Short mmCIF file of C-alpha atoms in Angstrom, two decimals:
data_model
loop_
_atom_site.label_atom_id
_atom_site.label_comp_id
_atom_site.label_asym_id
_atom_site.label_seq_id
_atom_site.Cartn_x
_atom_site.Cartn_y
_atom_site.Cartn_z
CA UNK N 1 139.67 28.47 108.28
CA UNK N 2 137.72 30.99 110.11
CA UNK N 3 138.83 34.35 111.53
CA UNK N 4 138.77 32.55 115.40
CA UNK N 5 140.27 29.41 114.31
CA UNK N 6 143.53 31.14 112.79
CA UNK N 7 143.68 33.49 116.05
CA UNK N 8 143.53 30.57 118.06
CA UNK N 9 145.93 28.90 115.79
CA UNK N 10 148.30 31.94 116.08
CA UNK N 11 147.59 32.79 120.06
CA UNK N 12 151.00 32.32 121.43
CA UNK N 13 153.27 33.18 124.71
CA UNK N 14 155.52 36.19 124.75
CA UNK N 15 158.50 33.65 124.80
CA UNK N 16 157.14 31.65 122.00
CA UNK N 17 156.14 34.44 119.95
CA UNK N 18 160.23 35.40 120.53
CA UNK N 19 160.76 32.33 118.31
CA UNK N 20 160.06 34.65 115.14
CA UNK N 21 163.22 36.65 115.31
CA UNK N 22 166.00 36.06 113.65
CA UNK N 23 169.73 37.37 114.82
CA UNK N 24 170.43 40.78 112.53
CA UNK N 25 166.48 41.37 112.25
CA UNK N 26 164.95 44.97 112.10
CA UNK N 27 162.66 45.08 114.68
CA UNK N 28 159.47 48.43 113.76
CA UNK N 29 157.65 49.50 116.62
CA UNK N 30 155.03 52.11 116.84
CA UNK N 31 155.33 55.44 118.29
CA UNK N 32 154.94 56.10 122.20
CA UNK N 33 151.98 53.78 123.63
CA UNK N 34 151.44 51.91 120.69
CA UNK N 35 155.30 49.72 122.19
CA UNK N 36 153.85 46.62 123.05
CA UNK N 37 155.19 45.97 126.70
CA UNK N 38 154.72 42.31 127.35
CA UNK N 39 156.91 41.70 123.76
CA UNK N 40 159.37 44.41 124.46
CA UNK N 41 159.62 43.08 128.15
CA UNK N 42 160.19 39.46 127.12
CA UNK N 43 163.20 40.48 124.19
CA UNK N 44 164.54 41.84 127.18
CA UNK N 45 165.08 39.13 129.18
CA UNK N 46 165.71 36.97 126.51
CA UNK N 47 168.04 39.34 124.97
CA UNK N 48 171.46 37.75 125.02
CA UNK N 49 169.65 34.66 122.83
CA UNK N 50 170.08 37.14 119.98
CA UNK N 51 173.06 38.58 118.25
CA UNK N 52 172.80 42.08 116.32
CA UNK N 53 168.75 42.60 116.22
CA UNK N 54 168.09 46.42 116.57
CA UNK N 55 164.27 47.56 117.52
CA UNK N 56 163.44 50.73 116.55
CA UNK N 57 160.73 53.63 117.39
CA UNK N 58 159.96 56.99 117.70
CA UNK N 59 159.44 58.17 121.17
CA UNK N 60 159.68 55.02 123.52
CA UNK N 61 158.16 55.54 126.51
CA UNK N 62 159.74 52.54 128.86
CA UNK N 63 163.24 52.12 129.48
CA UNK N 64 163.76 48.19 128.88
CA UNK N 65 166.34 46.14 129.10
CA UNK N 66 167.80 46.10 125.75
CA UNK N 67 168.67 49.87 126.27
CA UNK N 68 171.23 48.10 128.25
CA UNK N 69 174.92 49.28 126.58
CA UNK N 70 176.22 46.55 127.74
CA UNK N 71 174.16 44.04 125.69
CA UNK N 72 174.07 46.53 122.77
CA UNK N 73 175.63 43.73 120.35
CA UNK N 74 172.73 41.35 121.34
CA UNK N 75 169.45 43.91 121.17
CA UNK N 76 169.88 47.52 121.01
CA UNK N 77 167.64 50.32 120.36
CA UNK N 78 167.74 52.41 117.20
CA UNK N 79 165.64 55.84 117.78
CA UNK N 80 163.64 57.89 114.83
CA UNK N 81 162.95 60.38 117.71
CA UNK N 82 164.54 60.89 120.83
CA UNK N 83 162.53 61.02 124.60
CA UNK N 84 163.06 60.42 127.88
CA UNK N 85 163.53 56.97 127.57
CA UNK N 86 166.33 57.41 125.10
CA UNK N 87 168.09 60.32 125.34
CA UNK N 88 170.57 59.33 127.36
CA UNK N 89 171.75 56.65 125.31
CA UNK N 90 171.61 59.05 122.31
CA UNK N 91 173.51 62.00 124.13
CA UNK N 92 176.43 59.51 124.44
CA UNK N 93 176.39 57.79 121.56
CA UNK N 94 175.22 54.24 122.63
CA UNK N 95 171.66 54.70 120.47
CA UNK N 96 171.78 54.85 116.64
CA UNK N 97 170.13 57.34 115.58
CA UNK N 98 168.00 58.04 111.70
CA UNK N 99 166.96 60.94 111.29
CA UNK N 100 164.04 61.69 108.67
CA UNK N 101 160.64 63.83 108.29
CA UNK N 102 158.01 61.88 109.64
CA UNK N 103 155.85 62.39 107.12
CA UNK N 104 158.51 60.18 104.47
CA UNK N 105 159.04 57.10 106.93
CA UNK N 106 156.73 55.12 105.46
CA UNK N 107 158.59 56.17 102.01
CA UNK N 108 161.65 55.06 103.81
CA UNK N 109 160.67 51.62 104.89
CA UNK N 110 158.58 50.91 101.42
CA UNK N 111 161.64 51.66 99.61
CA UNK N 112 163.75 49.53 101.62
CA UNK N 113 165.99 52.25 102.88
CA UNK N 114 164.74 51.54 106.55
CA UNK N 115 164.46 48.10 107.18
CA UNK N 116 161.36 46.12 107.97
CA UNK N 117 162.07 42.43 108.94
CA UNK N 118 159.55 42.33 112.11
CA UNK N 119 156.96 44.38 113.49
CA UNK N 120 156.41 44.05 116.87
CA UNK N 121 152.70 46.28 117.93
CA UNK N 122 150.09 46.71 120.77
CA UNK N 123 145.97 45.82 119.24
CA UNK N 124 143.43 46.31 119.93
CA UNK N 125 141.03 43.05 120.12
CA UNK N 126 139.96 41.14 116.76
CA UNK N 127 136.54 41.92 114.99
CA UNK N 128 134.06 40.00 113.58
CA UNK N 129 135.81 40.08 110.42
CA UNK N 130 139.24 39.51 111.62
CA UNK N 131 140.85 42.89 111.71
CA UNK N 132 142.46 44.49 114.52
CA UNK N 133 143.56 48.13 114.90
CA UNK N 134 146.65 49.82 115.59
CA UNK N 135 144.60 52.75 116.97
CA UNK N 136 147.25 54.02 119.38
CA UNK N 137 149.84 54.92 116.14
CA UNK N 138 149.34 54.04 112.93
CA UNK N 139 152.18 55.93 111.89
CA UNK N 140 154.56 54.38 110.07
CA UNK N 141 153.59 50.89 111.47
CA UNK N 142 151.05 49.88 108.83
CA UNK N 143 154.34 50.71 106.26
CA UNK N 144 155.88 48.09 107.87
CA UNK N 145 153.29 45.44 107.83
CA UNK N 146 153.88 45.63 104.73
CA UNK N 147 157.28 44.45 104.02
CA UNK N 148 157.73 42.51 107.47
CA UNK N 149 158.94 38.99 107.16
CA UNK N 150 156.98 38.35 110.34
CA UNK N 151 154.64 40.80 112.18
CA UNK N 152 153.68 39.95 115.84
CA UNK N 153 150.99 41.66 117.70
CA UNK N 154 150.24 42.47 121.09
CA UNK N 155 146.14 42.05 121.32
CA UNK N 156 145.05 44.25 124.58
CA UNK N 157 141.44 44.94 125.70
CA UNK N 158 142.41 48.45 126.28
CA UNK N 159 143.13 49.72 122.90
CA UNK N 160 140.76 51.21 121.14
CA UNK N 161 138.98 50.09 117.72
CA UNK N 162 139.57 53.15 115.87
CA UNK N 163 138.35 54.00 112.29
CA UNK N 164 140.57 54.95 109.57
CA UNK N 165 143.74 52.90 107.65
CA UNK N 166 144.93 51.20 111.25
CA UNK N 167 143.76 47.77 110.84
CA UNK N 168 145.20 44.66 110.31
CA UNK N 169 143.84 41.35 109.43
CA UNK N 170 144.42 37.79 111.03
CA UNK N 171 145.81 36.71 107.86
CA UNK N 172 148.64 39.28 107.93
CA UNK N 173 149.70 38.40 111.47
CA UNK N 174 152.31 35.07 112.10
CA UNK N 175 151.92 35.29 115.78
CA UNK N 176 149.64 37.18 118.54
CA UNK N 177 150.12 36.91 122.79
CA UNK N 178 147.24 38.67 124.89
CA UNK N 179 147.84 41.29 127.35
CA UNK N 180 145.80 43.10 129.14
CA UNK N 181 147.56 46.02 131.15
CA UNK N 182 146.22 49.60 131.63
CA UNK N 183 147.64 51.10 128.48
CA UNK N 184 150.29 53.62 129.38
CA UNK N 185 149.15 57.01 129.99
CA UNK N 186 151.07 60.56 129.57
CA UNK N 187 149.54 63.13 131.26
CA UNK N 188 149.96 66.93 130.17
CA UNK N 189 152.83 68.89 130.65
CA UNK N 190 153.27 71.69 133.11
CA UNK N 191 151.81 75.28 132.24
CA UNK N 192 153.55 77.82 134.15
CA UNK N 193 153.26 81.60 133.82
CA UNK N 194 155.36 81.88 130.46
CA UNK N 195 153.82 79.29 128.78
CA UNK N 196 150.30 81.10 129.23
CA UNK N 197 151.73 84.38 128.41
CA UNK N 198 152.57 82.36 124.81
CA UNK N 199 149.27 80.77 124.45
CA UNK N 200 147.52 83.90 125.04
CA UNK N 201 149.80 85.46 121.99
CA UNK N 202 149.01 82.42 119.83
CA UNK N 203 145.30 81.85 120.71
CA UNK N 204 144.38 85.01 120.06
CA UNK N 205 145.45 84.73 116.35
CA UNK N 206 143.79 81.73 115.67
CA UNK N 207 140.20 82.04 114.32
CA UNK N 208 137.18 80.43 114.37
CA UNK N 209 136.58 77.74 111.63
CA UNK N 210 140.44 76.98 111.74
CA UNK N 211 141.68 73.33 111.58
CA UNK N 212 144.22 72.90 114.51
CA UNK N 213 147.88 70.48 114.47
CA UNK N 214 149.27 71.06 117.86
CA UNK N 215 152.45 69.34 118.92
CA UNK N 216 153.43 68.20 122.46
CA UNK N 217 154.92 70.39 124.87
CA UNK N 218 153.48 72.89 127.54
CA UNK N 219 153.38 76.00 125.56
CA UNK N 220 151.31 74.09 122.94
CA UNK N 221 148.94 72.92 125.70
CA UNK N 222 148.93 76.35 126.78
CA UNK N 223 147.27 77.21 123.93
CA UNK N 224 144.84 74.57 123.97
CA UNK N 225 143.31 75.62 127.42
CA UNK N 226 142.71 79.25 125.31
CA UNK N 227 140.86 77.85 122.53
CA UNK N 228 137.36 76.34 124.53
CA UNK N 229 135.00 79.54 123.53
CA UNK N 230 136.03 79.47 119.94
CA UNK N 231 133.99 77.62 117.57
CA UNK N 232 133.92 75.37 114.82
CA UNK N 233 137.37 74.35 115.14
CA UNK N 234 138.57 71.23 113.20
CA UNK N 235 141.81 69.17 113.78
CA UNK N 236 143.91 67.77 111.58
CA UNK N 237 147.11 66.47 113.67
CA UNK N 238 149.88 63.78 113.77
CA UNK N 239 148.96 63.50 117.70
CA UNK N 240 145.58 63.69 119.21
CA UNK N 241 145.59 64.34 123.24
CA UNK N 242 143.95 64.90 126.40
CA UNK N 243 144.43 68.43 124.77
CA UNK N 244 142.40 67.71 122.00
CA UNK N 245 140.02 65.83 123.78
CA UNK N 246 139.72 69.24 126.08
CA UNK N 247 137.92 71.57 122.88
CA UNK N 248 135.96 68.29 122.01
CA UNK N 249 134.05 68.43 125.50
CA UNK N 250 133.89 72.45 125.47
CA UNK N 251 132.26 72.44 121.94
CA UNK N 252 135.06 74.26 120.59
CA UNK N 253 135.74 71.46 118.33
CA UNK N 254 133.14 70.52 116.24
CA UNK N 255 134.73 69.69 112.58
CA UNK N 256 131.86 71.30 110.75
CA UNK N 257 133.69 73.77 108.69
CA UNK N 258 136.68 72.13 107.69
CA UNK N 259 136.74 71.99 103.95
CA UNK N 260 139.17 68.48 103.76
CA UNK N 261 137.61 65.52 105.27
CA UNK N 262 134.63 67.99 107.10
CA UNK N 263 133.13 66.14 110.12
CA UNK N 264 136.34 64.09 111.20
CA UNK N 265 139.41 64.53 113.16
CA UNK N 266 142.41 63.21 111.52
CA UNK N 267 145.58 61.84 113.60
CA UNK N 268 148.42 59.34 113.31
CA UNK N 269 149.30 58.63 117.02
CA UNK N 270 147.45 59.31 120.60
CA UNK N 271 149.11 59.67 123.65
CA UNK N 272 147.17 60.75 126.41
CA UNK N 273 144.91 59.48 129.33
CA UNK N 274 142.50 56.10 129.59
CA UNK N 275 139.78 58.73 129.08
CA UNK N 276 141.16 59.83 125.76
CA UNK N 277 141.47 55.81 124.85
CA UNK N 278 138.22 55.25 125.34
CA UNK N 279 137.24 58.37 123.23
CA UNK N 280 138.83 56.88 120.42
CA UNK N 281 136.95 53.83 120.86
CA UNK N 282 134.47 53.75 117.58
CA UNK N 283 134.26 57.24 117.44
CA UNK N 284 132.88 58.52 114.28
CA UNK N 285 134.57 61.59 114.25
CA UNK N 286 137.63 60.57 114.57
CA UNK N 287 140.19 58.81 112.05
CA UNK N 288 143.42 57.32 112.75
CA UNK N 289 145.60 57.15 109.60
CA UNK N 290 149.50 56.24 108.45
CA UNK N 291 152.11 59.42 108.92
CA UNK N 292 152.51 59.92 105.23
CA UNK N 293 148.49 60.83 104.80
CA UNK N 294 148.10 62.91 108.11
CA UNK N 295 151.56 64.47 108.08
CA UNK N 296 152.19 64.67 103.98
CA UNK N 297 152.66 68.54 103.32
CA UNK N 298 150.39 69.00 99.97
CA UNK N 299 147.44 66.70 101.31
CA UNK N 300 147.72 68.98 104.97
CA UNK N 301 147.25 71.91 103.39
CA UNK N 302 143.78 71.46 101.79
CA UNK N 303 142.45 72.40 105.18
CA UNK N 304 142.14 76.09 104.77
CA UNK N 305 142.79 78.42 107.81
CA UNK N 306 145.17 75.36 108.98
CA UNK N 307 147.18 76.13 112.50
CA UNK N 308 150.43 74.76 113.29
CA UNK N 309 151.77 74.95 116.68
CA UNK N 310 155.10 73.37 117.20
CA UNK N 311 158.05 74.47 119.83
CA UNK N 312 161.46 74.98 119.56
CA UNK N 313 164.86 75.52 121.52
CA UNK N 314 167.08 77.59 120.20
CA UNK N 315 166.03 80.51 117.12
CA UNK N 316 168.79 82.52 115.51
CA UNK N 317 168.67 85.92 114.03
CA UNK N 318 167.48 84.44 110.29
CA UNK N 319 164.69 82.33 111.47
CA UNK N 320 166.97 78.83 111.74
CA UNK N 321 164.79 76.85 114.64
CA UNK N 322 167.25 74.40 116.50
CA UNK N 323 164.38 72.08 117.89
CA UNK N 324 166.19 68.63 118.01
CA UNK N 325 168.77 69.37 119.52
CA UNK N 326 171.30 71.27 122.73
CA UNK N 327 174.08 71.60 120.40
CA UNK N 328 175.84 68.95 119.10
CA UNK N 329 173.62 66.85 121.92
CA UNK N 330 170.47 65.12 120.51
CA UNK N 331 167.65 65.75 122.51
CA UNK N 332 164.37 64.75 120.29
CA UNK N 333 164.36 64.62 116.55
CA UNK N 334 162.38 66.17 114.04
CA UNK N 335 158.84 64.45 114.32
CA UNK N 336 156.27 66.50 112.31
CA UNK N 337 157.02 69.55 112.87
CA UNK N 338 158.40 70.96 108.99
CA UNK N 339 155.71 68.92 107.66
CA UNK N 340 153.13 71.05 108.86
CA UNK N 341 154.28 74.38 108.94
CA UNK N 342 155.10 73.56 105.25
CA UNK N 343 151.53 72.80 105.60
CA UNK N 344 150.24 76.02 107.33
CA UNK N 345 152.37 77.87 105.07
CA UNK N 346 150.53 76.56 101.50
CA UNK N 347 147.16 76.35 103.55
CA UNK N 348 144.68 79.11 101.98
CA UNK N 349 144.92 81.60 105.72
CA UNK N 350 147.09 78.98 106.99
CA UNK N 351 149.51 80.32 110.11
CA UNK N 352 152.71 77.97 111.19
CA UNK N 353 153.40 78.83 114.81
CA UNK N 354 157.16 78.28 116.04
CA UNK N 355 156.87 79.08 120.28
CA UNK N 356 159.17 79.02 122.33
CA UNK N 357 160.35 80.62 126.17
CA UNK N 358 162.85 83.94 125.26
CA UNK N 359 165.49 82.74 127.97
CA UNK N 360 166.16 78.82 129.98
CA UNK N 361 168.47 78.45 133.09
CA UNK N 362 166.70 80.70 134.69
CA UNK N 363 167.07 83.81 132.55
CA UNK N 364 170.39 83.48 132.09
CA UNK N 365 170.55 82.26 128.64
CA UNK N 366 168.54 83.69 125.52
CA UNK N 367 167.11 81.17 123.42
CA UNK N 368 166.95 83.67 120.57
CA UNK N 369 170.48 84.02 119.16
CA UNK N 370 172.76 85.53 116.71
CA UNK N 371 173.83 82.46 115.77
CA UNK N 372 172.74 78.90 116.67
CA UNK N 373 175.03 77.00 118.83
CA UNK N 374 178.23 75.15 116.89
CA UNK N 375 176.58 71.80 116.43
CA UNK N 376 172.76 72.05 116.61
CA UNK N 377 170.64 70.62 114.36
CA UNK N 378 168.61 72.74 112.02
CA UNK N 379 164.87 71.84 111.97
CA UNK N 380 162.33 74.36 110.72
CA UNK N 381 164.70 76.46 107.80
CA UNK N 382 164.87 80.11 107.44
CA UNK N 383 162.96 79.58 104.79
CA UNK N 384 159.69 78.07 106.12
CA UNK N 385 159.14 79.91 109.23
CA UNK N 386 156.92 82.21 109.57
CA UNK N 387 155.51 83.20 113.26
CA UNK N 388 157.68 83.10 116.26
CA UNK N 389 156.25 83.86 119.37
CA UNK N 390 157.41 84.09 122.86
CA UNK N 391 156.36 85.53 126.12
CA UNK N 392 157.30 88.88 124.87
CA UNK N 393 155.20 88.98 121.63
CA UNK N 394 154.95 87.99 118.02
CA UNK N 395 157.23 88.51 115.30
CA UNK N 396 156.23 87.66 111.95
CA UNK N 397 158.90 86.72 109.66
CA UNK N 398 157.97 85.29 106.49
CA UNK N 399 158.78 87.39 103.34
CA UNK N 400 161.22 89.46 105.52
CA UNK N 401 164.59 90.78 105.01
CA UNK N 402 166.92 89.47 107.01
CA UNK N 403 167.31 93.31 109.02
CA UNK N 404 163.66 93.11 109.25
CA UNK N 405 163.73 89.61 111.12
CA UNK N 406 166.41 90.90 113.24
CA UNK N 407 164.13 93.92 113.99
CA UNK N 408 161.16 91.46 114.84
CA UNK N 409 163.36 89.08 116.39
CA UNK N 410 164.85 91.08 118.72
CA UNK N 411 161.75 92.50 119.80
CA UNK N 412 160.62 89.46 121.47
CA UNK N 413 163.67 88.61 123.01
CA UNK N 414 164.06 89.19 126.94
CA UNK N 415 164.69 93.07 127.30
CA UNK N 416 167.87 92.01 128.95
CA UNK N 417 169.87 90.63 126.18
CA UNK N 418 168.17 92.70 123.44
CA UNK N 419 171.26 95.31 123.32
CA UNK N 420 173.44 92.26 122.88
CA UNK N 421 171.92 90.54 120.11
CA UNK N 422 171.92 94.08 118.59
CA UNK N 423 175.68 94.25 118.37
CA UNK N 424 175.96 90.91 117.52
CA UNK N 425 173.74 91.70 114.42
CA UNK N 426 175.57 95.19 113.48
CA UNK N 427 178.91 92.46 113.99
CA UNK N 428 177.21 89.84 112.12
CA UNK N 429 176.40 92.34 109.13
CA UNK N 430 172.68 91.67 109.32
CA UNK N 431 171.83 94.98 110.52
#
């Protein structure tokens, strides 16, 4: 049977396509845009069919109905990463939440330790040889392919045919629906004064010839819009953006001198505009590829002079970044960001950038702090981080004693609650 004749065979409604679920199934679905809305919106009216089926994702972007607490023993959402969508439901304990390195999620679900009954994904349309891709997050999607009982695509004429491992052939799929909706688009964040003060800081450290992973968040955008008359930068990133796409067009970005996969961007997810979609659309330069290649520590870190440039919320004294969380209250998860300043850190004139604002609420709280609030989930360890860097400056901490990081630390906290975190060091012992 030919490539058409099994898509035909396999074309279904979102309702009918429903008819692969089983009650208790494990339900994978790609990160941000790559949700599949037409399947997601059709569980969701359909949800009280089903008894105990959990669908889970990093980073939804929709709210559907199964977030619904009150159907939560029918379909409920299980979150690898917390967003707007979710966070609610996590911050009061209506969401299950797992918690893992991005980078090992595909380890997790090959090893059976995340479960993998059905993959629901958006497409992009079939080739001539059958395959489609997951261009929009490849993640750990393509993981779960793998071990899925039944995988069910979403086929829109919107995605993007990407190169790089995102495809999928007919033969793997048990049933397909088309839709073809604007894919959903995330614009950039907001980049006030502070956040440019902490680009300007970062950018101005990073040199030409270095291979860029930049996070999502204003401060790394920030950086981004400092970067377009440097040259030869390369990118090697678990999210590609309008960002991104922003050096491309200036020539900042060209690849060239990367010394690990030269000539092509590497990424596992995009989320962005319909101009950065149809970027990705056969683009040489560009690969999209499963989290535990573009995210995997060792493999990062061949690209010398490699940049990472993650945020945080909360830094104590000893270098302990609280990104994931207000306390005890979730409030994202850990994504990528220890796998790549592990990364920067073994990359030959690597540089791991932790950024963050010195105060929130308006300057009346300091985000650097003796301790981290009771509660908070640790993500980047005292151990791995190396540059911190907020509106007031830089401080280096990597092979420092703990007095020295204090000193540094301190230093780029807001002058008005540097005398304070000075006593609270002399009370802590660290000074």
């Amino acid at each position: 049977m030919s490539a058409q004749e099994l898509y035909c065979q396999k074309l279904r409604t979102a309702e009918e396509a429903l008819q692969e679920i089983r009650n208790g199934d494990f339900i994978i679905v790609p990160t941000g845009v790559g949700e599949p809305p037409a399947l997601l919106t059709a569980l969701s009216e359909q949800r009280r069919q089903f008894q105990d089926v959990k669908v889970a994702q990093i980073l939804a972007v929709r709210k559907y109905g199964y977030f619904d607490p009150d159907t939560a023993a029918h379909v409920r959402h299980v979150a690898f990463f917390f967003g707007a969508a979710s966070r609610a439901g996590g911050q009061c304990g209506q969401t299950d939440f797992i918690p893992s390195y991005f980078s090992e999620m595909p380890m997790l679900i090959e090893r059976g330790l995340i479960p993998s009954d059905v993959v629901f994904a958006l497409a992009s349309p079939m080739d001539e040889h059958g395959y489609f891709a997951l261009s929009l997050a490849a993640d750990y999607t393509m993981a779960a392919i793998a071990r899925a009982r039944a995988v069910i695509l979403e086929v829109n004429p919107n995605v993007p045919f990407a190169n790089g491992q995102c495809h999928v052939h007919i033969s793997q799929v048990s049933a397909l629906i088309e839709n073809n909706e604007a894919v959903a688009e995330v614009g950039l964040p907001v980049i006030g004064p502070v956040q440019e003060a902490i680009g300007k800081y970062v950018a101005d450290m990073i040199d030409d010839g270095s291979t860029l992973q930049i996070g999502y968040g204003g401060i790394p955008d920030a950086v981004v819009m400092q970067l377009t008359n440097k040259h030869d930068l390369g990118v090697h990133t678990e999210m590609i953006g309008d960002g991104i796409l922003t050096l491309v067009e200036s020539g900042a970005v060209t690849n060239r001198k990367k010394n690990y996969l030269p000539g092509k961007m590497i990424a596992t997810f995009a989320l962005g505009s319909r101009k950065l979609y149809q970027f990705m659309h056969r683009n040489p330069a560009l690969e999209m590829h499963p989290v535990d290649f573009t995210n995997d520590p060792c493999l990062a870190a061949k690209n010398d002079k490699l940049v990472a440039i993650n945020a945080t919320l909360q830094i104590d004294l000893l270098g302990q970044c609280g990104s994931e969380s207000l306390g005890h209250l979730p409030y994202s998860g850990t994504g990528g960001q220890v796998d790549f300043v592990r990364a920067a850190n073994r990359s030959r004139d690597g540089k791991a950038f932790i950024v963050l604002p010195s105060t929130a609420k308006n300057d009346s709280i300091s985000r650097i702090v003796p301790t981290l609030t009771p509660g908070t989930h640790v993500t980047t360890g005292k151990n791995d981080i190396n540059y911190v860097v907020t509106e007031y400056g830089v401080a280096q901490l990597r092979g420092k004693s703990a007095k020295q990081r204090v000193q540094e630390l301190i230093a780029i906290a807001h002058p008005d609650f540097r005398a304070e975190l000075m006593a609270e060091a002399k009370r802590l012992q660290l000074m």
